[in-house]
XYZ file of C-alpha atoms in Angstrom:
568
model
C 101.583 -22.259 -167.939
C 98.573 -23.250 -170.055
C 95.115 -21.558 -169.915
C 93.161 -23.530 -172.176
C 89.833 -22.953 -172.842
C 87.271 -25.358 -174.750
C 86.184 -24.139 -178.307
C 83.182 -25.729 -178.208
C 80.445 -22.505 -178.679
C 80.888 -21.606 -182.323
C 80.443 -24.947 -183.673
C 76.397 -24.079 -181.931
C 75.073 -22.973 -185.316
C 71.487 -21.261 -185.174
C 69.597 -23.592 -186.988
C 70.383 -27.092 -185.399
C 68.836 -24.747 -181.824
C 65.167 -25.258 -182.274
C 63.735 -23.494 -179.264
C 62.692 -25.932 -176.407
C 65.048 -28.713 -177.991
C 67.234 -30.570 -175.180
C 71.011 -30.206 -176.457
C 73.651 -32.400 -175.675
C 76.500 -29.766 -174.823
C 79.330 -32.553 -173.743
C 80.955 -32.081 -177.272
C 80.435 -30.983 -180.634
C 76.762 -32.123 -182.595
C 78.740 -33.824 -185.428
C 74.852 -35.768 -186.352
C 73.121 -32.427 -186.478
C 75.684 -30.228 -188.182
C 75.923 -32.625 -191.584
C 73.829 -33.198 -194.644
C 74.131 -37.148 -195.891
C 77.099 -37.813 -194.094
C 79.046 -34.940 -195.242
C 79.751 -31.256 -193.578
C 77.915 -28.623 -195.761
C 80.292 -26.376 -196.996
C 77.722 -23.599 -195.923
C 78.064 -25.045 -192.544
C 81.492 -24.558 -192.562
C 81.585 -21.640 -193.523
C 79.080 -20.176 -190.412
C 81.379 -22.318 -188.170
C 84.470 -20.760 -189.410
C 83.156 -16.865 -189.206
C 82.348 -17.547 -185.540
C 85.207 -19.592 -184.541
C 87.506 -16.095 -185.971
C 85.490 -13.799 -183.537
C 85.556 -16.749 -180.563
C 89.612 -17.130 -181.070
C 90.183 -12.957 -180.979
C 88.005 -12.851 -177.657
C 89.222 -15.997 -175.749
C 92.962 -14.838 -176.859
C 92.549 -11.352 -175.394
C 91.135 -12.445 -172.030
C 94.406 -14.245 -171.722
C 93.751 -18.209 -172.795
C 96.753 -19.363 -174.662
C 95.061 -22.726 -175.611
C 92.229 -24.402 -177.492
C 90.761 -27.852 -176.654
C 88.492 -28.924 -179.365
C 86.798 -31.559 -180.366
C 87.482 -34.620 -181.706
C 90.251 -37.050 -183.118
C 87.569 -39.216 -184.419
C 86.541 -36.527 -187.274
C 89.692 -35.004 -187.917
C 92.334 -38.377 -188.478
C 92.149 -40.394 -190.952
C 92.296 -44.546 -190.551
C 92.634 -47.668 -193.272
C 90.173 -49.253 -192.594
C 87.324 -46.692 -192.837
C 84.633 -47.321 -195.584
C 84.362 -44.878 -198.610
C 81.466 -43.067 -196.616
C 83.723 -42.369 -194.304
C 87.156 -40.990 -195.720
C 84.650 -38.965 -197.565
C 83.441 -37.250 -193.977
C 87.032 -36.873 -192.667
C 87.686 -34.917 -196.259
C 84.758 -32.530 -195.570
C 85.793 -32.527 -191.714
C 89.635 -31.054 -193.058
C 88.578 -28.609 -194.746
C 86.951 -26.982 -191.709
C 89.524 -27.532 -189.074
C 92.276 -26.252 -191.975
C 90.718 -23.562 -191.250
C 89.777 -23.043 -187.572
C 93.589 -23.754 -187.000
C 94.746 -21.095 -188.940
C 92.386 -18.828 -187.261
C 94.006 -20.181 -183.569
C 97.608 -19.890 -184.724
C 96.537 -16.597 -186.186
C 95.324 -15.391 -182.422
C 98.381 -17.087 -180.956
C 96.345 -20.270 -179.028
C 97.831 -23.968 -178.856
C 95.297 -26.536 -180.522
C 94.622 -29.466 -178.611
C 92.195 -32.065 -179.831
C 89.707 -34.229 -177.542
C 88.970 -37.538 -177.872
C 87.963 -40.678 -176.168
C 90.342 -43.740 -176.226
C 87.869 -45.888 -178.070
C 85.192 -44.914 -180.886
C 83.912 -47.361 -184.162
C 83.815 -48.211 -186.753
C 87.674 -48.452 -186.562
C 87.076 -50.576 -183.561
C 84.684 -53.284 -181.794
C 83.107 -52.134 -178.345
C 85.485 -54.060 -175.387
C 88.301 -54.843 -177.856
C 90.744 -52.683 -175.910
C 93.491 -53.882 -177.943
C 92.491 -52.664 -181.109
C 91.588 -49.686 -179.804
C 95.130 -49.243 -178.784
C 96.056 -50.109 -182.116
C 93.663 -47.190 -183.516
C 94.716 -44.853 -181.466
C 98.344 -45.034 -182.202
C 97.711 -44.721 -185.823
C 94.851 -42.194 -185.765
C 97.573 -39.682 -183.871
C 100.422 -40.822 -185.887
C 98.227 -39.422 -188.721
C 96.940 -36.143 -186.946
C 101.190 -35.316 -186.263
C 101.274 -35.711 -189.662
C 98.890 -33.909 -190.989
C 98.465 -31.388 -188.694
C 102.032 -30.564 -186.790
C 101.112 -27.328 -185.339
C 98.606 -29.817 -183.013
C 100.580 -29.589 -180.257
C 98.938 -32.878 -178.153
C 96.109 -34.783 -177.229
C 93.333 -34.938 -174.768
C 92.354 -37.951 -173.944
C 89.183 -39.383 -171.708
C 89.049 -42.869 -171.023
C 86.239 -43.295 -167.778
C 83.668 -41.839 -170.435
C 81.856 -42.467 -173.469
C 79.202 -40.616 -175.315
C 75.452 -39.951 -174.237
C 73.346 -42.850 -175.236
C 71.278 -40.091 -176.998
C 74.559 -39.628 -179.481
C 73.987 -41.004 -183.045
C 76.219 -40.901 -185.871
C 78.718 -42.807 -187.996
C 82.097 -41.840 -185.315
C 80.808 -42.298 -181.703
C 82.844 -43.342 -178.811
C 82.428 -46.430 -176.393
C 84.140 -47.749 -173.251
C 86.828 -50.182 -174.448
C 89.331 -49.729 -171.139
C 87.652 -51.605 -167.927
C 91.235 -52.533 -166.353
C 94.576 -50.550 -165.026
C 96.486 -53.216 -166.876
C 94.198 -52.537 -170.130
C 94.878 -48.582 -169.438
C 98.600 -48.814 -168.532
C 98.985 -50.190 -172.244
C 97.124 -47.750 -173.849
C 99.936 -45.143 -171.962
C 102.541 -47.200 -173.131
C 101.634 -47.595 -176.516
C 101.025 -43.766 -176.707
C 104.242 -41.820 -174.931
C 106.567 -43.375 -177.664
C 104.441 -41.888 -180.523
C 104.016 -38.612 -178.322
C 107.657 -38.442 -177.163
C 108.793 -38.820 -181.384
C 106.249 -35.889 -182.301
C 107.173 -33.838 -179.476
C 103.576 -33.937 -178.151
C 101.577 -33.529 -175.025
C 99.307 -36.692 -174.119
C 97.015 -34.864 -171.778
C 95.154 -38.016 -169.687
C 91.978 -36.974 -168.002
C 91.228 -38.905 -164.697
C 87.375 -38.312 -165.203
C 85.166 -41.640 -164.845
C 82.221 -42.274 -163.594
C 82.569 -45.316 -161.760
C 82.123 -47.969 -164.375
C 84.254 -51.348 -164.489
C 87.603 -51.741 -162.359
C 89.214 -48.115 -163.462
C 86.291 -46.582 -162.755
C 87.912 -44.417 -159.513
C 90.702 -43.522 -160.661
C 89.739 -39.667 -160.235
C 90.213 -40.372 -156.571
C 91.599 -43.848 -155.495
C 95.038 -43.501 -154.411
C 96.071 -47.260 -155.052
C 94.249 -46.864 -158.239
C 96.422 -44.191 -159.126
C 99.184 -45.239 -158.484
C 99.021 -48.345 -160.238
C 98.371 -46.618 -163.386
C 100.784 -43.599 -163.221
C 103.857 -45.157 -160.939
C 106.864 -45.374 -163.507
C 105.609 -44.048 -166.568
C 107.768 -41.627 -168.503
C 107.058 -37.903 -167.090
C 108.352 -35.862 -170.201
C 105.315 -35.952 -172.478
C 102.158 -36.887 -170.400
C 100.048 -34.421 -168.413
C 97.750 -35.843 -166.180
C 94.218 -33.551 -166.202
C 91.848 -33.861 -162.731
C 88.576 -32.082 -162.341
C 89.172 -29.444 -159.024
C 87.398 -32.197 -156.754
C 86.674 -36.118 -156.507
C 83.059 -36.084 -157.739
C 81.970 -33.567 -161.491
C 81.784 -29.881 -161.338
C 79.866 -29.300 -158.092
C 80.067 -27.233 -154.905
C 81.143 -28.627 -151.430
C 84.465 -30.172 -152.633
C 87.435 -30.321 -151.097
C 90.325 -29.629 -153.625
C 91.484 -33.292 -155.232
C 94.024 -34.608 -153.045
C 95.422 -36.469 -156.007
C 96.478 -33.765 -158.196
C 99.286 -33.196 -155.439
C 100.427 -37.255 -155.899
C 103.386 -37.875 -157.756
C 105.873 -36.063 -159.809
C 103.626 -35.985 -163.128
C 102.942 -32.757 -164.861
C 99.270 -31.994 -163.333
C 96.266 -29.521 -165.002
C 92.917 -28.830 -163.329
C 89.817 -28.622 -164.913
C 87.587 -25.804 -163.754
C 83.881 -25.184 -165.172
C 82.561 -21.631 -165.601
C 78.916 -22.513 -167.602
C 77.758 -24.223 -164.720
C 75.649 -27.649 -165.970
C 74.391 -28.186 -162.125
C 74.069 -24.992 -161.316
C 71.251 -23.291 -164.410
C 74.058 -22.963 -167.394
C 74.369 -19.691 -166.764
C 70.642 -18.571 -167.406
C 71.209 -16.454 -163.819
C 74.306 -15.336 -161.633
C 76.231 -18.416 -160.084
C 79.512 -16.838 -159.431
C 82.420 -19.300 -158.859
C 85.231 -16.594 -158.013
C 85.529 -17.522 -154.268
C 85.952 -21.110 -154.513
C 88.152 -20.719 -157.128
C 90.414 -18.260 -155.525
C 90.553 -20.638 -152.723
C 91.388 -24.001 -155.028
C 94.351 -21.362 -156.860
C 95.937 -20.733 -153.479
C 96.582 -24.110 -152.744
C 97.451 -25.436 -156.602
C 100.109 -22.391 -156.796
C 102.232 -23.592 -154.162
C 102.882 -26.940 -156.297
C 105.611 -27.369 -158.979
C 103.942 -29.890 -160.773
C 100.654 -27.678 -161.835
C 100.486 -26.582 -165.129
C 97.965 -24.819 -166.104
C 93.624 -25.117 -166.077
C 91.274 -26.147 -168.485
C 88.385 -24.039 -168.503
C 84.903 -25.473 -169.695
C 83.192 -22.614 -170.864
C 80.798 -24.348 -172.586
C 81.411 -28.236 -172.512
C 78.868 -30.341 -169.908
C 75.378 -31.436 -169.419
C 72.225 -31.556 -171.357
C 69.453 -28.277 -171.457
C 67.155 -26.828 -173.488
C 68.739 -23.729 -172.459
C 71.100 -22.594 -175.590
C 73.099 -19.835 -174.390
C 76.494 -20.019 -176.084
C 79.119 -18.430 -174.668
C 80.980 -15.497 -176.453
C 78.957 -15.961 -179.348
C 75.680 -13.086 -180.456
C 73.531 -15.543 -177.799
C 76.162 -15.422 -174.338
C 75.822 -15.078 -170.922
C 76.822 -12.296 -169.021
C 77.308 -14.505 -166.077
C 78.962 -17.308 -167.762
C 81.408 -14.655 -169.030
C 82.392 -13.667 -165.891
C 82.741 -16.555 -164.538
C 85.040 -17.306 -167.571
C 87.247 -14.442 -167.301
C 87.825 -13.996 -163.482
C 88.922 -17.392 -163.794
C 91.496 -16.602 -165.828
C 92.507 -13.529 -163.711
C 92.271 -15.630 -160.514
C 94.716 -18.024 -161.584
C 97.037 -16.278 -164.431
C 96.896 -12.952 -162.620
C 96.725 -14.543 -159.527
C 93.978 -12.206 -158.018
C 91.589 -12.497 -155.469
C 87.910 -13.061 -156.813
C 87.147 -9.604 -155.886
C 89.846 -7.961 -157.587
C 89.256 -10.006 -160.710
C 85.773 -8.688 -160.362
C 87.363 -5.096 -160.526
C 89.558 -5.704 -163.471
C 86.757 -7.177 -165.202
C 84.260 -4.018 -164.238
C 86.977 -1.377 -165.548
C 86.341 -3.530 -168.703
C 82.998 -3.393 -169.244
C 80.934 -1.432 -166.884
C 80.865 2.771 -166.803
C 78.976 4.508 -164.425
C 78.055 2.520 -161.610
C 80.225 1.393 -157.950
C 82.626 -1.499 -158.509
C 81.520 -2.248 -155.073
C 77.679 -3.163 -156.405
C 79.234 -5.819 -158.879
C 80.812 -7.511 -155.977
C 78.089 -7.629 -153.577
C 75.609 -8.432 -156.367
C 77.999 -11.563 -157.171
C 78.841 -11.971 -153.336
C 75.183 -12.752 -152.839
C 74.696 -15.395 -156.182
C 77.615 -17.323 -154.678
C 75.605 -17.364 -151.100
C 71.904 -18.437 -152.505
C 73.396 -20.905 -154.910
C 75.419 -22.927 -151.470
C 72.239 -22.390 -149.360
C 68.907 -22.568 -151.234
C 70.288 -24.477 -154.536
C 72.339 -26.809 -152.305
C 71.268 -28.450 -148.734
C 74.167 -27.829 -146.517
C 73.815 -30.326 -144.358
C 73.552 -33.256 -146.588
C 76.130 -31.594 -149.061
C 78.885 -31.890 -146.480
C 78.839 -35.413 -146.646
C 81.153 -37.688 -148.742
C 79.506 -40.500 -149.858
C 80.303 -43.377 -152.080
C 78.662 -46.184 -154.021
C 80.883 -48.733 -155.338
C 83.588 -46.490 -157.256
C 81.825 -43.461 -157.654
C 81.497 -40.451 -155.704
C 78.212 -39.578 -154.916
C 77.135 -36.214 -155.937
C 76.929 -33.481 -153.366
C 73.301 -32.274 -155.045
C 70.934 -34.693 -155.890
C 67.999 -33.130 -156.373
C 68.954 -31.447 -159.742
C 70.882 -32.535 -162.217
C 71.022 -30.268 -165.465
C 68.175 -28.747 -166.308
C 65.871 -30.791 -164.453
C 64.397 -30.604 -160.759
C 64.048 -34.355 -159.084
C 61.012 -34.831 -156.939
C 60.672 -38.098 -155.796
C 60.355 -40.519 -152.997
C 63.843 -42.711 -153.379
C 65.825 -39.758 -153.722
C 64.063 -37.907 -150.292
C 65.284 -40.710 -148.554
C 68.369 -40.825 -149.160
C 68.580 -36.471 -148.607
C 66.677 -37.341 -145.318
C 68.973 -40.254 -143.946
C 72.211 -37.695 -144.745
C 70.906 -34.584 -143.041
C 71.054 -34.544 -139.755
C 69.378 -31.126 -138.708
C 65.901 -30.792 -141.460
C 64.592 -28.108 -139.187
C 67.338 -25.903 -139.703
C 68.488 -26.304 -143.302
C 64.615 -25.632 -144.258
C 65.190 -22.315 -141.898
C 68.244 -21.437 -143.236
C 66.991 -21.232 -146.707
C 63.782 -19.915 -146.097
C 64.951 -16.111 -145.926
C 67.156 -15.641 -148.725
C 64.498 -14.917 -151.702
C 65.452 -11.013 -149.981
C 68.588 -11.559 -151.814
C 67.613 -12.165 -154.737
C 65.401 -9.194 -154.741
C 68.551 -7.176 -154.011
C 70.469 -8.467 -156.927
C 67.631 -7.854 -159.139
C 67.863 -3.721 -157.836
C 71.898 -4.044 -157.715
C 71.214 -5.325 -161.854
C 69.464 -2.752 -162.384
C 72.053 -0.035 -161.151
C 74.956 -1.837 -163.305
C 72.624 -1.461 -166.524
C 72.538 -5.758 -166.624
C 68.595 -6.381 -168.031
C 66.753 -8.071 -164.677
C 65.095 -10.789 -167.024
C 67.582 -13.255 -165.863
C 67.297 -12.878 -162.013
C 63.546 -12.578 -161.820
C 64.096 -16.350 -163.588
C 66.099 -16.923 -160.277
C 63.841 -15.690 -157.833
C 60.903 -17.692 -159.575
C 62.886 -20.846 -159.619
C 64.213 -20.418 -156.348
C 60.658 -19.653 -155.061
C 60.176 -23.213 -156.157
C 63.023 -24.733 -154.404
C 62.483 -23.410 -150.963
C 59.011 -25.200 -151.189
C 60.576 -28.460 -153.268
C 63.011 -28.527 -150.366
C 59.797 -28.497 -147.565
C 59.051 -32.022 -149.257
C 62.272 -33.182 -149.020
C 63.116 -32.228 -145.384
C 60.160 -31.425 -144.012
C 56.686 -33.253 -143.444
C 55.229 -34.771 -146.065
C 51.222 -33.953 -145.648
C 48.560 -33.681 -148.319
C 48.247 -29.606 -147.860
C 52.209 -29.509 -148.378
C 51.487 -31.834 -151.864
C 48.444 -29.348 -153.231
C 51.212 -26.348 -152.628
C 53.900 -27.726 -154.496
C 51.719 -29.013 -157.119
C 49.939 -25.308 -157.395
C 53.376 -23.939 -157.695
C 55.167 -26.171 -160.235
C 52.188 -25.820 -162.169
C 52.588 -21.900 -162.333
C 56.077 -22.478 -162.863
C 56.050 -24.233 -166.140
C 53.051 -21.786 -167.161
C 55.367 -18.851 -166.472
C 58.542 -20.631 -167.559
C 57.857 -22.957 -170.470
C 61.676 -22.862 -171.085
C 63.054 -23.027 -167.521
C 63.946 -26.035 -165.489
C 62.156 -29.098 -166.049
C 59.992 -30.609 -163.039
C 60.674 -34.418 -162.700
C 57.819 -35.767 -160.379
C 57.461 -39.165 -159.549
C 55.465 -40.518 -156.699
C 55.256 -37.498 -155.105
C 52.425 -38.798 -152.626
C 54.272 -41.959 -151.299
C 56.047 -42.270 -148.067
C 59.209 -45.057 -148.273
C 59.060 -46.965 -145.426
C 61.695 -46.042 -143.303
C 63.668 -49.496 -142.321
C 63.613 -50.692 -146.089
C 65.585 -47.451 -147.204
C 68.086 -47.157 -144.311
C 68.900 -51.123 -144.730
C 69.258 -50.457 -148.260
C 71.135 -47.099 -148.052
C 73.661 -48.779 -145.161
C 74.115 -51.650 -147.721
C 75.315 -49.383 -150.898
C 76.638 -46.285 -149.330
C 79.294 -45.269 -147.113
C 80.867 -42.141 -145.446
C 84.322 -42.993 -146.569
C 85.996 -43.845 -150.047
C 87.663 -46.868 -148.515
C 85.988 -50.185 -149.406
C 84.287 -52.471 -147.589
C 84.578 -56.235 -148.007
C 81.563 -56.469 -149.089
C 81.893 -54.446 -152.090
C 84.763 -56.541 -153.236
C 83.240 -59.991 -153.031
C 79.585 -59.337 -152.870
C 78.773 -56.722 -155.167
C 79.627 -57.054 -158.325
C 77.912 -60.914 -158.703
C 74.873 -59.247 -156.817
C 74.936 -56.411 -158.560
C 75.588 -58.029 -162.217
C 72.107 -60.316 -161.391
C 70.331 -57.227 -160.506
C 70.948 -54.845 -163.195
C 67.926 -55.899 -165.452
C 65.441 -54.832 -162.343
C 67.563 -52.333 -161.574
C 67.236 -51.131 -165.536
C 63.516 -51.630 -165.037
C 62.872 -49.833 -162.178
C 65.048 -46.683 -163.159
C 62.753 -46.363 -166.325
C 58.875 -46.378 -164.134
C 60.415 -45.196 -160.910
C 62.390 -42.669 -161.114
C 63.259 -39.370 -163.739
C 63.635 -40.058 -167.392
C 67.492 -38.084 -167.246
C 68.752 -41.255 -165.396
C 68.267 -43.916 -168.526
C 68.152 -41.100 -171.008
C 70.740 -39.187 -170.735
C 74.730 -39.538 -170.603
C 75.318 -42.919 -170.442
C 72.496 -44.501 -168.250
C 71.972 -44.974 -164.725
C 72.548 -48.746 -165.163
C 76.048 -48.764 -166.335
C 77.039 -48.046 -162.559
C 76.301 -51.233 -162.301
C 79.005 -52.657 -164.558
């Protein structure tokens, strides 16, 4: 089985963290960690001592594996200017190293990459990209033959806030374009004796963009191909690393080799600046994956995803506790196969002294309860809705580090939940568990610093979530405005507050006509969406571009890869 974990946290050096700076945590900061081009040797060097002491730990909670990042700065290619060759050289002479220190602690190396990246190739010129890829590989096997495979992403590119001389872009829109890619690859993999790990992640852009949970997608791409070499990764449900998801009924299609990706620093869910324990849902996903003979292993994000200012890196001087945990009763839960609560135990005997084992559990027992109710809405997460090939998320009210209040997204909240009255109800008394953690904390000898940050935050979601579900008056406005403002006084560091409009009222026919148009309760498509769509939705795109820029939180054109390549 394979228990690999991502290695992205040591290459987090202190001084490209500039307090209050939003990072991009989705993969390594190649821009900020060089000097004219180059990798410092200095740099290097940092990058190297912490990798040693991030390899000893990860290896002795029991990860066998390493994903880290990225073909694109390790392989060599032709083509590549003098500039360039000059980079990879610098590049090898770090990862020469970091691989020693990984075959030293006994963990595979697998390196991510996206399918398509310049200079060595022009954006939508798939097959070039194929072409690169086969020889950028050929030349990692060579270089490097202790590699032992690939991970490759293909439904993502990165962040439009990503600068630098090797960035990725989305060269495969078609099933046909990605079934040659596959093609091309297994022969190289199958010579090398490689794994081609192919991530089903996308985000709903161009005609591949659901295959992370469209059966006839699926099984267009997959249906024939050779099963020896190729490992097919899926995130635990059809939608990113949220809660409310059923397990992803696809990872049990076919007879392909299968690993599921599981995140423990939770980028919806604070990053792990307070408890959000993930034990029980796990547990519950490992029951059902163990019974199948084509699961593998997990891949477990300890690091990798979103964007915050909050620069916590985990098992380096700067962790989190709570990501930590999450981390290692993972690992229990699914290599040990525990329940959450006796991973919690193992991981108490190694760490705690003094206090119950029983005030660990309840402590975490009662994160995992005001994360589903308070940080979540219930009702409306219940749902499974769609727009054109993506899932919609089952939280839409914050995404990263930043709190959403505006008038577009309360309508949608409001048209999906049926009962307002109660979910504002059945939030409104839980604060009293936070205030328990805080004294249960206290007892284990864990500082409270972190869960008073909770209860203040949360203090602000229970009246955020008034405006969404409940009446929207001008005494209701002055409170939430009063309280955001001491918020960001108090917390200058915490969660952003994204307000926009926060007086208007959408009228209500306009939104429901518009919501019944673009979203459904089912992933099946309507006709519609086949013929309609994607000329309407091709002439739109400039407003739509427009209005996501003055209407609605700067996250949706800033960040990842914009809100307007849904569109494509």
């Amino acid at each position: 089985m394979l228990y690999i974990i991502d290695a992205l946290s040591p290459f987090f050096i202190s001084r490209i963290l500039r307090p209050g700076q939003v990072v991009n945590w989705s993969k390594v900061p190649f821009g900020l960690i060089e000097r004219n081009g180059l990798l410092p040797s200095i740099t290097a060097d940092q990058i190297v001592k912490r990798f040693e002491s991030y390899s000893q730990k990860v290896s002795s909670i029991g990860c066998n594996a390493l994903s880290i990042d990225d073909l694109a700065h390790i392989a060599d290619y032709p083509d590549y200017s003098k500039g360039i060759h000059q980079k990879i050289q610098s590049y090898r002479i770090l990862y020469d190293c970091i691989f020693s220190s990984a075959e030293k602690h006994k963990l595979d190396i697998f390196i991510n990459t996206d399918a398509s990246f310049t200079p060595c190739t022009i954006a939508g010129n798939y097959k070039q990209s194929i072409n690169a890829m086969v020889i950028l590989c050929r030349d990692l096997f060579v270089k490097y033959p202790s590699v032992k495979g690939i991970i490759v992403r293909i439904g993502e590119c990165d962040g439009v806030d990503v600068r630098g001389d090797l960035s990725s872009a989305l060269a495969f829109r078609t099933i046909k374009q990605t079934r040659e890619l596959l093609l091309a690859l297994l022969p190289l993999f199958r010579t090398y004796n490689k794994l081609l790990i192919f991530r089903t992640w996308t985000v709903g852009v161009f005609e591949i963009g659901d295959l992370m949970w469209n059966k006839t997608t699926y099984d267009k791409l997959f249906s024939g191909l050779a099963f020896d070499n190729l490992v097919i990764s899926h995130k635990y449900g059809d939608s990113d690393f949220f809660r409310y998801l059923k397990l992803n009924s696809l990872i049990f299609r076919g007879e392909h080799k299968k690993i599921v990706e599981f995140q423990t620093r939770r980028e919806y869910e604070g990053f792990g600046e307070f408890p959000s324990f993930t034990g029980y849902d796990y547990e519950q996903y490992a029951r059902l994956l163990e019974k199948h003979n084509t699961f593998i292993g997990i891949h477990i994000w300890c690091q990798t995803g979103g964007w915050s200012k909050f620069h916590n890196c985990t098992y380096m001087p700067n962790s989190s506790l709570w990501n930590e945990i999450n981390t290692e009763t993972t690992i229990d839960i699914f290599k040990k196969r525990m329940s959450a609560e006796d991973a919690v135990l193992s991981l108490y005997q190694r760490r705690f002294n003094g206090a119950s084992t029983d005030k660990l559990i309840h402590l975490l027992k009662l994160s995992d309860l005001v994360i589903k109710k308070i940080w979540y809405i219930t009702d409306y997460s219940n749902n499974a809705l769609y727009f054109r090939r993506l899932r919609i998320p089952p939280m839409m009210w914050i995404f990263w580090d930043t709190i959403i209040i505006n008038p577009i997204v309360r309508r949608l909240i409001r048209k999906f939940t049926v009962d307002k009255k109660a979910m504002i109800e059945e939030a409104s008394g839980l604060l009293t568990c936070i205030t328990t953690m805080k004294s249960l904390a206290l007892e284990l000898g864990i500082p409270s610093k972190s869960i008073d940050f909770q209860y203040e935050t949360f203090r602000l979601l229970l009246i955020i979530r008034k405006y969404y579900l409940g009446e929207l008056t001008d005494e209701l406005v002055e409170i939430l405005q009063k309280t955001i403002g001491h918020y960001t006084k108090q917390y200058s560091e915490g969660l952003c507050v994204a307000m926009t409009d926060v007086n208007r009222k959408t009228k209500k026919k306009i939104p429901d006509l518009f919501f019944n148009l673009i979203v459904r309760k089912r992933p099946e498509y309507r006709l519609m969406e086949k013929k309609l769509y994607t000329v309407v939705l091709f002439t739109i795109r400039p407003l739509v571009k427009y209005l996501t820029k003055k209407k609605m939180t700067p996250i949706a054109s800033e960040r990842a890869m914009g809100f307007d390549t849904l569109l494509k």
